[in-house]
Coordinates of C-alpha atoms and ligand atoms in Angstrom, one line a residue:
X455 CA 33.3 -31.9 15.7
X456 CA 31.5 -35.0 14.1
X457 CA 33.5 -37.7 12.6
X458 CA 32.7 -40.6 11.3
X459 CA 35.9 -43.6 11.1
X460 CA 35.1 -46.0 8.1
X461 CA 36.4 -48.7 6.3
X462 CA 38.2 -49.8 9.7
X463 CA 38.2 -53.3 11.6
X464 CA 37.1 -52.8 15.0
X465 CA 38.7 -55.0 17.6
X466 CA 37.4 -55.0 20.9
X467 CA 38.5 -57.7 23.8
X468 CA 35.6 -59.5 22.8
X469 CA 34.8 -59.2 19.1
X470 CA 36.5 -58.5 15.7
X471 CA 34.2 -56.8 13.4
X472 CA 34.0 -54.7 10.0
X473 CA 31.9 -51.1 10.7
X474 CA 32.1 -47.7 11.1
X475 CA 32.0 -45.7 13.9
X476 CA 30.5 -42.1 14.9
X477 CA 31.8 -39.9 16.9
X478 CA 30.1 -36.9 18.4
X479 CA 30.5 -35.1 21.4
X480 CA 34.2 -37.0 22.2
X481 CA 31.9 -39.6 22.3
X482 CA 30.9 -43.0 20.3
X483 CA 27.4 -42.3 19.4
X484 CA 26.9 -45.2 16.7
X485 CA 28.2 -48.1 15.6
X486 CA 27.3 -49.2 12.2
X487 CA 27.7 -50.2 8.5
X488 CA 27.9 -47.4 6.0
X489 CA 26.5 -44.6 8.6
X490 CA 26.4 -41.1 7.2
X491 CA 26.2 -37.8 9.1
X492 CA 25.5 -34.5 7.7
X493 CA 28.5 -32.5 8.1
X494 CA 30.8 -35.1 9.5
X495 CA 34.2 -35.6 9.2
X496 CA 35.1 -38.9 7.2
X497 CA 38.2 -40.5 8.4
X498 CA 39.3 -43.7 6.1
X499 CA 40.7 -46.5 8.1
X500 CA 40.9 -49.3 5.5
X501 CA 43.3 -51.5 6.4
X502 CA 43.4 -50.5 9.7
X503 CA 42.4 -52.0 12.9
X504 CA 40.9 -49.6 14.9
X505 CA 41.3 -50.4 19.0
X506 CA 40.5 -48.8 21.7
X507 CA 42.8 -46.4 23.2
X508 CA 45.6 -47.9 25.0
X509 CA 45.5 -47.4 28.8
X510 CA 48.8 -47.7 30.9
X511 CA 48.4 -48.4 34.4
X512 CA 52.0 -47.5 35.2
X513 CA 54.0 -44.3 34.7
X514 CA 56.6 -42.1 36.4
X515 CA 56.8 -38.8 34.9
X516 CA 58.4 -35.8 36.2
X517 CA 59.1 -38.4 39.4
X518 CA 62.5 -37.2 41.5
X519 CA 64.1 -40.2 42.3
X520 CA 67.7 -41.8 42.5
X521 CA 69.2 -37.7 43.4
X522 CA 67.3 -36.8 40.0
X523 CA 64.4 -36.1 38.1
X524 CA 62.8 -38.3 35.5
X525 CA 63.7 -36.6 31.9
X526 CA 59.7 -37.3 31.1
X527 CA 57.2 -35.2 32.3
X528 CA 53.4 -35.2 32.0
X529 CA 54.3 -33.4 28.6
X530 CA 57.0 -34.8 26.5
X531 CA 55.7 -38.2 28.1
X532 CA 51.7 -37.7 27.1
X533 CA 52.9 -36.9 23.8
X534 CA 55.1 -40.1 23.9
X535 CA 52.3 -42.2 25.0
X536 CA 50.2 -41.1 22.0
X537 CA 52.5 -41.6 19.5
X538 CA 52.7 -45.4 20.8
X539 CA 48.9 -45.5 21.0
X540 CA 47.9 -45.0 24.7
X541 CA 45.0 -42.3 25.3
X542 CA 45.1 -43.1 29.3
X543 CA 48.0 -43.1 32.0
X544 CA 48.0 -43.4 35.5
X545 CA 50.5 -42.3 37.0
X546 CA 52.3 -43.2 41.0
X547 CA 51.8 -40.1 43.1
X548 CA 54.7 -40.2 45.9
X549 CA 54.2 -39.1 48.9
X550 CA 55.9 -38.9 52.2
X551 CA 56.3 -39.9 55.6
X552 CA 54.4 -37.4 58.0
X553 CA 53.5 -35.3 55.0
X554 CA 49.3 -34.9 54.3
X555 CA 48.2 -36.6 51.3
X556 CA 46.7 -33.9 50.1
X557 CA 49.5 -31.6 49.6
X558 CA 51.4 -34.3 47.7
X559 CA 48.1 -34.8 45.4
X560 CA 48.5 -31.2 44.8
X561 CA 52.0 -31.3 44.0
X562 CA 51.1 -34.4 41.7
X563 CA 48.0 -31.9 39.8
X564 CA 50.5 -29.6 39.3
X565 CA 52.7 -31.3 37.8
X566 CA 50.2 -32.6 35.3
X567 CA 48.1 -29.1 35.1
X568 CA 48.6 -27.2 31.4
X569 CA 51.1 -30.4 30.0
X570 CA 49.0 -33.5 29.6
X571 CA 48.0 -34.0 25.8
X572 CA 46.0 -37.3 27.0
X573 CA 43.6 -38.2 30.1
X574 CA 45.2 -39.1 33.2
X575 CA 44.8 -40.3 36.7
X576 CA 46.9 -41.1 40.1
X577 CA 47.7 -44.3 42.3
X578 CA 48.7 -42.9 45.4
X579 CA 51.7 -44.4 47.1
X580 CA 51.5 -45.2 51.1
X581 CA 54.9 -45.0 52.7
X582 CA 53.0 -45.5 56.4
X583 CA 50.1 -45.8 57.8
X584 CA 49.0 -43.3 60.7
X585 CA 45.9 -42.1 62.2
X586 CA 46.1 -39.0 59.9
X587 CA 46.5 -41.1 56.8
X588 CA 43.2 -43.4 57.8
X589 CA 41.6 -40.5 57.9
X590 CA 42.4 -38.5 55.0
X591 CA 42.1 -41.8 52.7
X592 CA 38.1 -42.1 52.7
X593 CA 38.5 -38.5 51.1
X594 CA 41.8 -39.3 48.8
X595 CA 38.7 -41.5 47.4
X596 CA 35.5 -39.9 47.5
X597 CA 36.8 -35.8 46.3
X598 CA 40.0 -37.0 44.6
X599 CA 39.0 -40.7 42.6
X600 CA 41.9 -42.1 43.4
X601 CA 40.8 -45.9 44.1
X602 CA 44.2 -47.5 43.9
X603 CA 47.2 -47.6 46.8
X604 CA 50.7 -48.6 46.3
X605 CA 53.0 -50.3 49.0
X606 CA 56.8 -50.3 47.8
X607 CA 58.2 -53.4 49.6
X608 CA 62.1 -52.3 48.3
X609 CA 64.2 -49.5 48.0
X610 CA 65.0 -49.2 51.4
X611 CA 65.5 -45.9 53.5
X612 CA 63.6 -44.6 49.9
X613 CA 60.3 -46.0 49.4
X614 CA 60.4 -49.4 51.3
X615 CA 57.2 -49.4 53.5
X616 CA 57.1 -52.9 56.4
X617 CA 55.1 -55.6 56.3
X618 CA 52.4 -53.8 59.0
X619 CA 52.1 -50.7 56.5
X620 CA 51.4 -53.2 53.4
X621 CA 49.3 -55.4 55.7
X622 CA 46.7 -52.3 57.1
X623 CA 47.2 -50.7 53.8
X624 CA 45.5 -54.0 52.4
X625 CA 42.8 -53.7 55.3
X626 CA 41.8 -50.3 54.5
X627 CA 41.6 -50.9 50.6
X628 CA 39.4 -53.8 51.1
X629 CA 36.8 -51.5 52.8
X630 CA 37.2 -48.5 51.4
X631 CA 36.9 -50.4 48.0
X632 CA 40.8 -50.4 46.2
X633 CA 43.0 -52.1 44.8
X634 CA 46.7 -52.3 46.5
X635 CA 49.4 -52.4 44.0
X636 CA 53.0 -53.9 45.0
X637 CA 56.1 -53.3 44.1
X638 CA 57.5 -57.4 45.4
X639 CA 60.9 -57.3 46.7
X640 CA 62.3 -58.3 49.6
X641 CA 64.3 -54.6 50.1
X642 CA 66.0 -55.7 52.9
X643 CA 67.6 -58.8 51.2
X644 CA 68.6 -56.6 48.3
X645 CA 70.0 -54.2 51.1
X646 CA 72.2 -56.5 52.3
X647 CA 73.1 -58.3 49.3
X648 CA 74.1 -54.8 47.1
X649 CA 76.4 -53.8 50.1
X650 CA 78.4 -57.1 50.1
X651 CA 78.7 -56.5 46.3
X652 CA 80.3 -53.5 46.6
X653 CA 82.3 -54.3 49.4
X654 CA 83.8 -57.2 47.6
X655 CA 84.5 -54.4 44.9
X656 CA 81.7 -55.3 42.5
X657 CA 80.3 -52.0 40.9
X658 CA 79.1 -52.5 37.3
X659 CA 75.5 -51.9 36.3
X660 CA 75.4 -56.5 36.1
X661 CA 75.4 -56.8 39.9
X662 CA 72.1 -54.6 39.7
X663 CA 70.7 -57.6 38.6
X664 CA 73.0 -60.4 40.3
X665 CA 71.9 -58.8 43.8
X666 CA 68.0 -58.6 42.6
X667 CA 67.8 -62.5 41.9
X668 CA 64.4 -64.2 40.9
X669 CA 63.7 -65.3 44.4
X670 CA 63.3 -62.1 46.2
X671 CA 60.8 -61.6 43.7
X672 CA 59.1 -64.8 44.4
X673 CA 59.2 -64.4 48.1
X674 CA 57.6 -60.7 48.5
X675 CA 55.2 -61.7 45.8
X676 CA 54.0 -64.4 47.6
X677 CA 54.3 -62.5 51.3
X678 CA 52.4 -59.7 49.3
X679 CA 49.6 -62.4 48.4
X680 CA 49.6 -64.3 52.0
X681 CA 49.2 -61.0 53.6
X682 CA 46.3 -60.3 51.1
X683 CA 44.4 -63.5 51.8
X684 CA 44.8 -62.7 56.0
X685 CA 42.8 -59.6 55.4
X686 CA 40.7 -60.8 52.8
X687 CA 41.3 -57.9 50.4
X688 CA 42.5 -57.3 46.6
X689 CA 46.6 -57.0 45.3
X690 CA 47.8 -55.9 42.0
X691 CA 51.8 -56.7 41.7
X692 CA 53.5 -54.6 39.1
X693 CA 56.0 -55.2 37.0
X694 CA 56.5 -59.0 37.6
X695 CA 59.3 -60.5 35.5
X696 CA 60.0 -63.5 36.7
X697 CA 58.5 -67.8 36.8
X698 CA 59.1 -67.6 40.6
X699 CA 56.8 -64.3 40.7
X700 CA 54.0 -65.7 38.6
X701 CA 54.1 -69.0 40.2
X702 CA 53.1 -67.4 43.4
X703 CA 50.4 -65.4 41.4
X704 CA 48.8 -68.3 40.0
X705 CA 48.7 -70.7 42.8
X706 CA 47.0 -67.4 44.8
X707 CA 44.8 -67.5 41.9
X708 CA 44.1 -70.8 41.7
X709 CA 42.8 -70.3 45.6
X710 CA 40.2 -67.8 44.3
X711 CA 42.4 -64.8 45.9
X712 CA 41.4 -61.7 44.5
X713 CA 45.2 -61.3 43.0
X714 CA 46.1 -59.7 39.6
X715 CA 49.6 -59.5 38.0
X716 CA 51.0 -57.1 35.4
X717 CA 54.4 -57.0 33.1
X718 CA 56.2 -55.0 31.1
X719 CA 57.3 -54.8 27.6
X720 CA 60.7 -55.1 28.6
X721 CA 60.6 -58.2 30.5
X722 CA 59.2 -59.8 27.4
X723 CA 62.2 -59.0 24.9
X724 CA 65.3 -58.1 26.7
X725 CA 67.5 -59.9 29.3
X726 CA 70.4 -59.8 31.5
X727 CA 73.1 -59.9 29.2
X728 CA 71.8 -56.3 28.6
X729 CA 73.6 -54.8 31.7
X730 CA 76.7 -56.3 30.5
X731 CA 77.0 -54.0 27.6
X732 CA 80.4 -52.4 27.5
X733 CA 81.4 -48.5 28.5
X734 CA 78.9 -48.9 31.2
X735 CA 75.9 -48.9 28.4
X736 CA 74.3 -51.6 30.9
X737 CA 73.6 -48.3 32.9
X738 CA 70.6 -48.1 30.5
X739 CA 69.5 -51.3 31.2
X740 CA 69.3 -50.8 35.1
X741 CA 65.5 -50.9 36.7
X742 CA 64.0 -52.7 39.3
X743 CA 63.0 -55.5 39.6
X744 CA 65.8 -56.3 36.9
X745 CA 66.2 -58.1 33.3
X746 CA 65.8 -61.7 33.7
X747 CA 67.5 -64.5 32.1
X748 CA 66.1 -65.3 29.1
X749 CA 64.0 -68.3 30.0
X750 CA 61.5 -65.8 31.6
X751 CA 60.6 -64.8 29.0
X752 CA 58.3 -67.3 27.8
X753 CA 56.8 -68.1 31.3
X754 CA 55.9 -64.6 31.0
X755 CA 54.1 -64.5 27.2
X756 CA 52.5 -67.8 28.2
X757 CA 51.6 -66.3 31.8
X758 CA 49.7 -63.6 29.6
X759 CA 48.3 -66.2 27.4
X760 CA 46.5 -68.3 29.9
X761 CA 45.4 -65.5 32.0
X762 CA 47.8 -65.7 34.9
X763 CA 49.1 -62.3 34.7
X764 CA 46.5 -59.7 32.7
X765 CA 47.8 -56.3 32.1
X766 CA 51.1 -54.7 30.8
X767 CA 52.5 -51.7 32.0
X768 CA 55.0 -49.5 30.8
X769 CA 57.0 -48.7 34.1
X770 CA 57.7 -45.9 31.9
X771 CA 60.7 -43.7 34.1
X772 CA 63.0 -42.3 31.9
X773 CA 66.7 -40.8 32.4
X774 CA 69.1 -39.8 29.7
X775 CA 72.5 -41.8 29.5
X776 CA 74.4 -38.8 29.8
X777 CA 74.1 -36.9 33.0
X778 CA 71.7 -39.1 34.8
X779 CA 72.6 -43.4 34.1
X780 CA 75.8 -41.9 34.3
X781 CA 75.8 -40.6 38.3
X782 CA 76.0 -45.0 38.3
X783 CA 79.7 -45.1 37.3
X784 CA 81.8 -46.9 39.6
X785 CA 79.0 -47.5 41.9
X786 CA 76.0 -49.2 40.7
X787 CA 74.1 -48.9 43.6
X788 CA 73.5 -45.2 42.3
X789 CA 72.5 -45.7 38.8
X790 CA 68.5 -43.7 38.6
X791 CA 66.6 -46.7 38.4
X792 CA 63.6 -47.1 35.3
X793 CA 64.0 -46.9 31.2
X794 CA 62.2 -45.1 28.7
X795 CA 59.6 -47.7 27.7
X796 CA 55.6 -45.4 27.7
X797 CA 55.7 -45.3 23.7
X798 CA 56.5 -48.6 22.5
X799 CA 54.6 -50.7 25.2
X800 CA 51.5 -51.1 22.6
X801 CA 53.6 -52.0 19.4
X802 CA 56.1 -54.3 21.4
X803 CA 52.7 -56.3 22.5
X804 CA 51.2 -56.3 18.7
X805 CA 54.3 -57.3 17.1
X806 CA 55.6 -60.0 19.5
X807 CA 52.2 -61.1 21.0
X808 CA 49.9 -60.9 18.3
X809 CA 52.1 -61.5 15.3
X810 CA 54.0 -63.8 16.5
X811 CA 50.7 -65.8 17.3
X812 CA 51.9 -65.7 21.3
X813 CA 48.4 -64.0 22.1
X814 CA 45.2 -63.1 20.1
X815 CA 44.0 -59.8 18.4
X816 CA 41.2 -59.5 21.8
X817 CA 43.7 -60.9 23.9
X818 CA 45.8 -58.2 23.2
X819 CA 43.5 -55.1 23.4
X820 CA 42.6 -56.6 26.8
X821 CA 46.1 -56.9 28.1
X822 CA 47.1 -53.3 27.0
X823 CA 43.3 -51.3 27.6
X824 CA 40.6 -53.6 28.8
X825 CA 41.6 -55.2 31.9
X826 CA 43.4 -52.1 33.0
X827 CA 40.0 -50.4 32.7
X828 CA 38.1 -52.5 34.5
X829 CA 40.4 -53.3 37.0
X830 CA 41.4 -49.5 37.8
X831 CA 37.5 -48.0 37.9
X832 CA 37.6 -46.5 34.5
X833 CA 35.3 -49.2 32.4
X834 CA 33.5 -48.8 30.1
X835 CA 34.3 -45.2 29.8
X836 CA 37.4 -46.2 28.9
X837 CA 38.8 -49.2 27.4
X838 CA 36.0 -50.6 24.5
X839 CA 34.6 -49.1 22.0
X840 CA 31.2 -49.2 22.6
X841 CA 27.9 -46.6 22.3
X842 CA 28.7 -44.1 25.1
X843 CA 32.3 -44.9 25.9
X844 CA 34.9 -41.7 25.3
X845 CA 36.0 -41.9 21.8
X846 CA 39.2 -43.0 22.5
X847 CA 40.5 -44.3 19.6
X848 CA 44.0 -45.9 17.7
X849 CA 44.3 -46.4 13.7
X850 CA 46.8 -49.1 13.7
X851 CA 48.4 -50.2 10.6
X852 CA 49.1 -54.0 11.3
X853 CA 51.7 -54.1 8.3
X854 CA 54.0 -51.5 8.7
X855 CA 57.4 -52.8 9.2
X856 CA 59.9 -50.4 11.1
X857 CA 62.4 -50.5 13.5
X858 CA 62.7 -48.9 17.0
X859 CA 64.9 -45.9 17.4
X860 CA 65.9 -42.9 19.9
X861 CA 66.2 -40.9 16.5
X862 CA 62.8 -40.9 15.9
X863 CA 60.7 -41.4 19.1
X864 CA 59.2 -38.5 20.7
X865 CA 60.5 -39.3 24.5
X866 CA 62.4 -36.9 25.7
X867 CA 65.3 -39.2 26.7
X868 CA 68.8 -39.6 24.7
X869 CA 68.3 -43.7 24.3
X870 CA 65.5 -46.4 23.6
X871 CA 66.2 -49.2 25.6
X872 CA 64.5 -51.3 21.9
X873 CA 66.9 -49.4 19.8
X874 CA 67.4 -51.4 16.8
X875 CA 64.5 -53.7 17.2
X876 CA 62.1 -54.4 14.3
X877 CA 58.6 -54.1 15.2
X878 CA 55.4 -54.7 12.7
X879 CA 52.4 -52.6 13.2
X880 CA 52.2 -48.8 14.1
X881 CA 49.4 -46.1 15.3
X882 CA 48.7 -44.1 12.3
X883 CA 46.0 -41.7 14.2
X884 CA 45.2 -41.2 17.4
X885 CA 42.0 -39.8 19.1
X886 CA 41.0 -38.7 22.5
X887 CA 37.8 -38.1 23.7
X888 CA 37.1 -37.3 19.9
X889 CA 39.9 -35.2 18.8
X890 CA 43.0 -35.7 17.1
X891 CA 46.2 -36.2 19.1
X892 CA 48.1 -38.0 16.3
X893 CA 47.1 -37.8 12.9
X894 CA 48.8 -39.7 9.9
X895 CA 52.0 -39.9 12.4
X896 CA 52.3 -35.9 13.3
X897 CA 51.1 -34.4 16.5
X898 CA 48.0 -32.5 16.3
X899 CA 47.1 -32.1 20.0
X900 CA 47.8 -29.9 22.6
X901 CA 49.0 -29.4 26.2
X902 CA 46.3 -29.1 28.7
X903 CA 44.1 -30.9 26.8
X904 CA 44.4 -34.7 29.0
X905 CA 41.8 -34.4 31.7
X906 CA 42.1 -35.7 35.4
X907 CA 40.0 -39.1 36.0
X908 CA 38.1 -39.7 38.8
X909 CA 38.0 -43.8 38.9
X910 CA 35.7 -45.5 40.0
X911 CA 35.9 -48.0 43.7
X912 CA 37.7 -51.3 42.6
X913 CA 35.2 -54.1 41.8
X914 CA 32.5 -51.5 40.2
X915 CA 33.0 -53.1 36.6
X916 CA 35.3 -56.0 38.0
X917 CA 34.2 -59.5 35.7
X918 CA 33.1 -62.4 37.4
X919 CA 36.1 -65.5 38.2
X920 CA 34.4 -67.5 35.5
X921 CA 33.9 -65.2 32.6
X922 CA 37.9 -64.6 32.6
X923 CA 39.0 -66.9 30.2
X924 CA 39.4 -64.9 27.0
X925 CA 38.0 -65.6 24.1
X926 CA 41.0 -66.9 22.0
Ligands
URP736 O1 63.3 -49.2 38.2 C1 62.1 -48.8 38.2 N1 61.2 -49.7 38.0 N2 61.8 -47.5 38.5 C2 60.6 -47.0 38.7 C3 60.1 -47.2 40.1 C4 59.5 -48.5 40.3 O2 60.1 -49.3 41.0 O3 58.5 -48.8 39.7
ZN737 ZN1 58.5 -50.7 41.1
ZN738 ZN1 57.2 -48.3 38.5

């Protein structure tokens, strides 16, 4: 159906402007001051910014991991995501050793097939590199649009892949045109480390973190960029959360390597003293890489500021206190790694970036949509709001004051790692492709309704070295 959105501010990564929009076909088909269409829906957005849909480059839903299963799946997590104003996830499709990448692709469809209520796509993981996987990759990009690989470089004897798998992983991606993402630790470090913890009888969720320090961090980051300059390709690193991470981003950068760095809400408000909560509450606190000292946290919001690291994803992989945190107790080394984060990663970045004057209005659509479009072959489908892009749409009220709660988010986990926390700002209405997936703060939408992307190679819409400094 026609709709037109009036009254609204539209904020783009570029511009700030007053005017309405029209949307036909689940697409924008004008942009405009007082447009009128003939049987159109009128939506009133005064007082509202209207963004772009929020696009989140990094999800785990329905994942098994840690001898369970994420309590998200492409449902409860979808819906999640829309209440918190993203329109667009991409989520990590494991695979394994020796097993065709097709068949886990499949299994990956499936599990998204009938539930999503938003549009989705797949990076695909690479635990080694073989003659079969060379082979079936040009495919994984050309008939499935996948155009982005991720190397875990800890959790090892899980997902840990060696230095010659990330290093020919990197080779491929830079001819077959995409981006490798990294998980930067050094595994075996950790390994070693998390064994002498418990062996010196040290089992509570803190020595997660104590035997995670900054340094392996800094170290694989750095190994992850070296080996990226040897074979001349492209490297995303998720999830960084620490100075000696982004140091080793920026001084890559500064060489003109083709590196990119992302965080995550939680890394920008919470820190260690989290996984010291008593009655093993730290459990809920437990993901890798870990909670930082506090101090991080301003390298990171000024690391965002100045362009050093560009995107933030959710790392959304969610397990309920009860049942699942808990298989943890007395043993940290078996505490499910991840936290609920997929629905508060956009209003965690308005409230403390842009209200708190840490980032600007565009600075922050390109951090949380944007950037991740253009970086991950979706641009400028997705990601602007411009004349031909999906209508993927939020109607944020920038004043709402309200506080972050497990009582009323839609995830389907029994905690929210912001409980308590005040946040200004909140999606009123959410659009995909046109329709309705949130309207005035109730879901409208409907399972099955998220379609599968096919991205684009990496570099198709990528923006040129000197046009990245933001307009501030
Ligand atoms: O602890 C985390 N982050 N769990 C999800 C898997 C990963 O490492 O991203
Ligand atoms: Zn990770
Ligand atoms: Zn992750």
């Amino acid at each position: 159906m026609t709709k037109i959105i009036k009254n609204g501010t539209i904020v783009t990564a570029t511009d700030t402007y007053e005017a309405d929009l029209l949307i036909k076909d689940g697409k924008i088909a004008m942009i405009g001051q007082h447009l009128e269409e003939k049987g159109a829906e009128v939506i009133d957005a005064k007082g509202c910014y209207v963004f772009p849909g929020g696009i989140d480059p990094h999800t785990h839903l329905d994942m098994p991991f840690g001898g369970t299963v994420t309590k998200d799946d492409f449902e409860s997590g979808t819906i999640a995501a829309a209440f918190g104003g993203t329109t667009t996830i991409i989520d990590f499709c494991l695979t394994n050793k020796g097993e065709p990448l097709k068949k886990a692709i499949e299994t990956w469809h499936n599990k998204a097939k009938g539930k999503a209520v938003i549009d989705y796509g797949f990076h695909l993981m690479i635990s080694e590199i073989t003659d079969d996987v060379l082979e079936e990759l040009p495919k994984v990009i050309a008939e499935e649009g996948i155009t982005s690989f991720k190397v875990f470089m800890a959790y090892k004897n899980v997902f840990q892949a060696d230095d010659g798998t990330l290093y020919r992983t990197l080779v491929a991606a830079k001819e077959l045109g995409a981006l490798v993402m990294v998980h930067a630790e050094n595994g075996d470090v950790i390994d070693y480390l998390t064994k002498k913890a418990l062996a010196e009888g040290n089992t509570e969720p803190i020595y997660h973190a104590l035997t995670r320090p900054p340094e392996v961090e800094g170290e694989a980051t750095g190994r992850a960029c070296q080996l990226t300059e040897l074979a001349g390709s492209q490297l995303y690193v998720v999830h960084v959360t620490c100075a000696q991470a982004v140091e080793k981003i920026a001084q890559a950068r500064n060489k003109g390597l083709d590196v990119w760095g992302e965080t995550c809400p939680q890394y920008l408000v919470l820190d260690q003293s989290y996984l010291e909560k008593p009655d093993f509450e730290g459990a809920k606190y437990v993901w890798s890489p870990p909670l930082r000292e506090k101090w991080h946290q301003e390298v990171l919001w000024n690391a965002l500021k100045n362009g050093q690291l560009q995107t933030l994803g959710s790392d959304q992989c969610s397990f309920d206190f009860k049942g699942q945190k808990e298989l943890g107790r007395g043993d940290f080394t078996k505490i499910p790694n991840g936290g609920p984060m997929i629905e508060d990663r956009v209003s965690i970045l308005f409230s403390e970036g842009v209200k708190k004057g840490r980032i600007t209005l565009n600075q922050f659509v390109d951090i949380m949509s944007t950037r991740i479009a253009k970086l991950f072959g979706l641009f400028p489908k997705k990601g602007t709001i411009a004349v031909g892009s999906d209508a993927d749409l939020v109607i944020f009220d920038p004043d709402i004051e309200r506080v972050i709660s497990a009582e009323t988010h839609h995830m389907a986990v029994d905690y929210n790692a912001f409980e308590g926390m005040k946040v200004t700002g909140e999606p009123v209405s959410v659009l995909c492709r046109g329709e309705f997936v949130v309207r005035d703060k109730q879901f409208v939408g409907k399972p099955g309704y998220g379609q599968y992307l096919k991205r684009a190679k990496y570099g198709t819409s990528k923006i040129s070295k000197q046009n990245e400094k933001l307009t501030i």
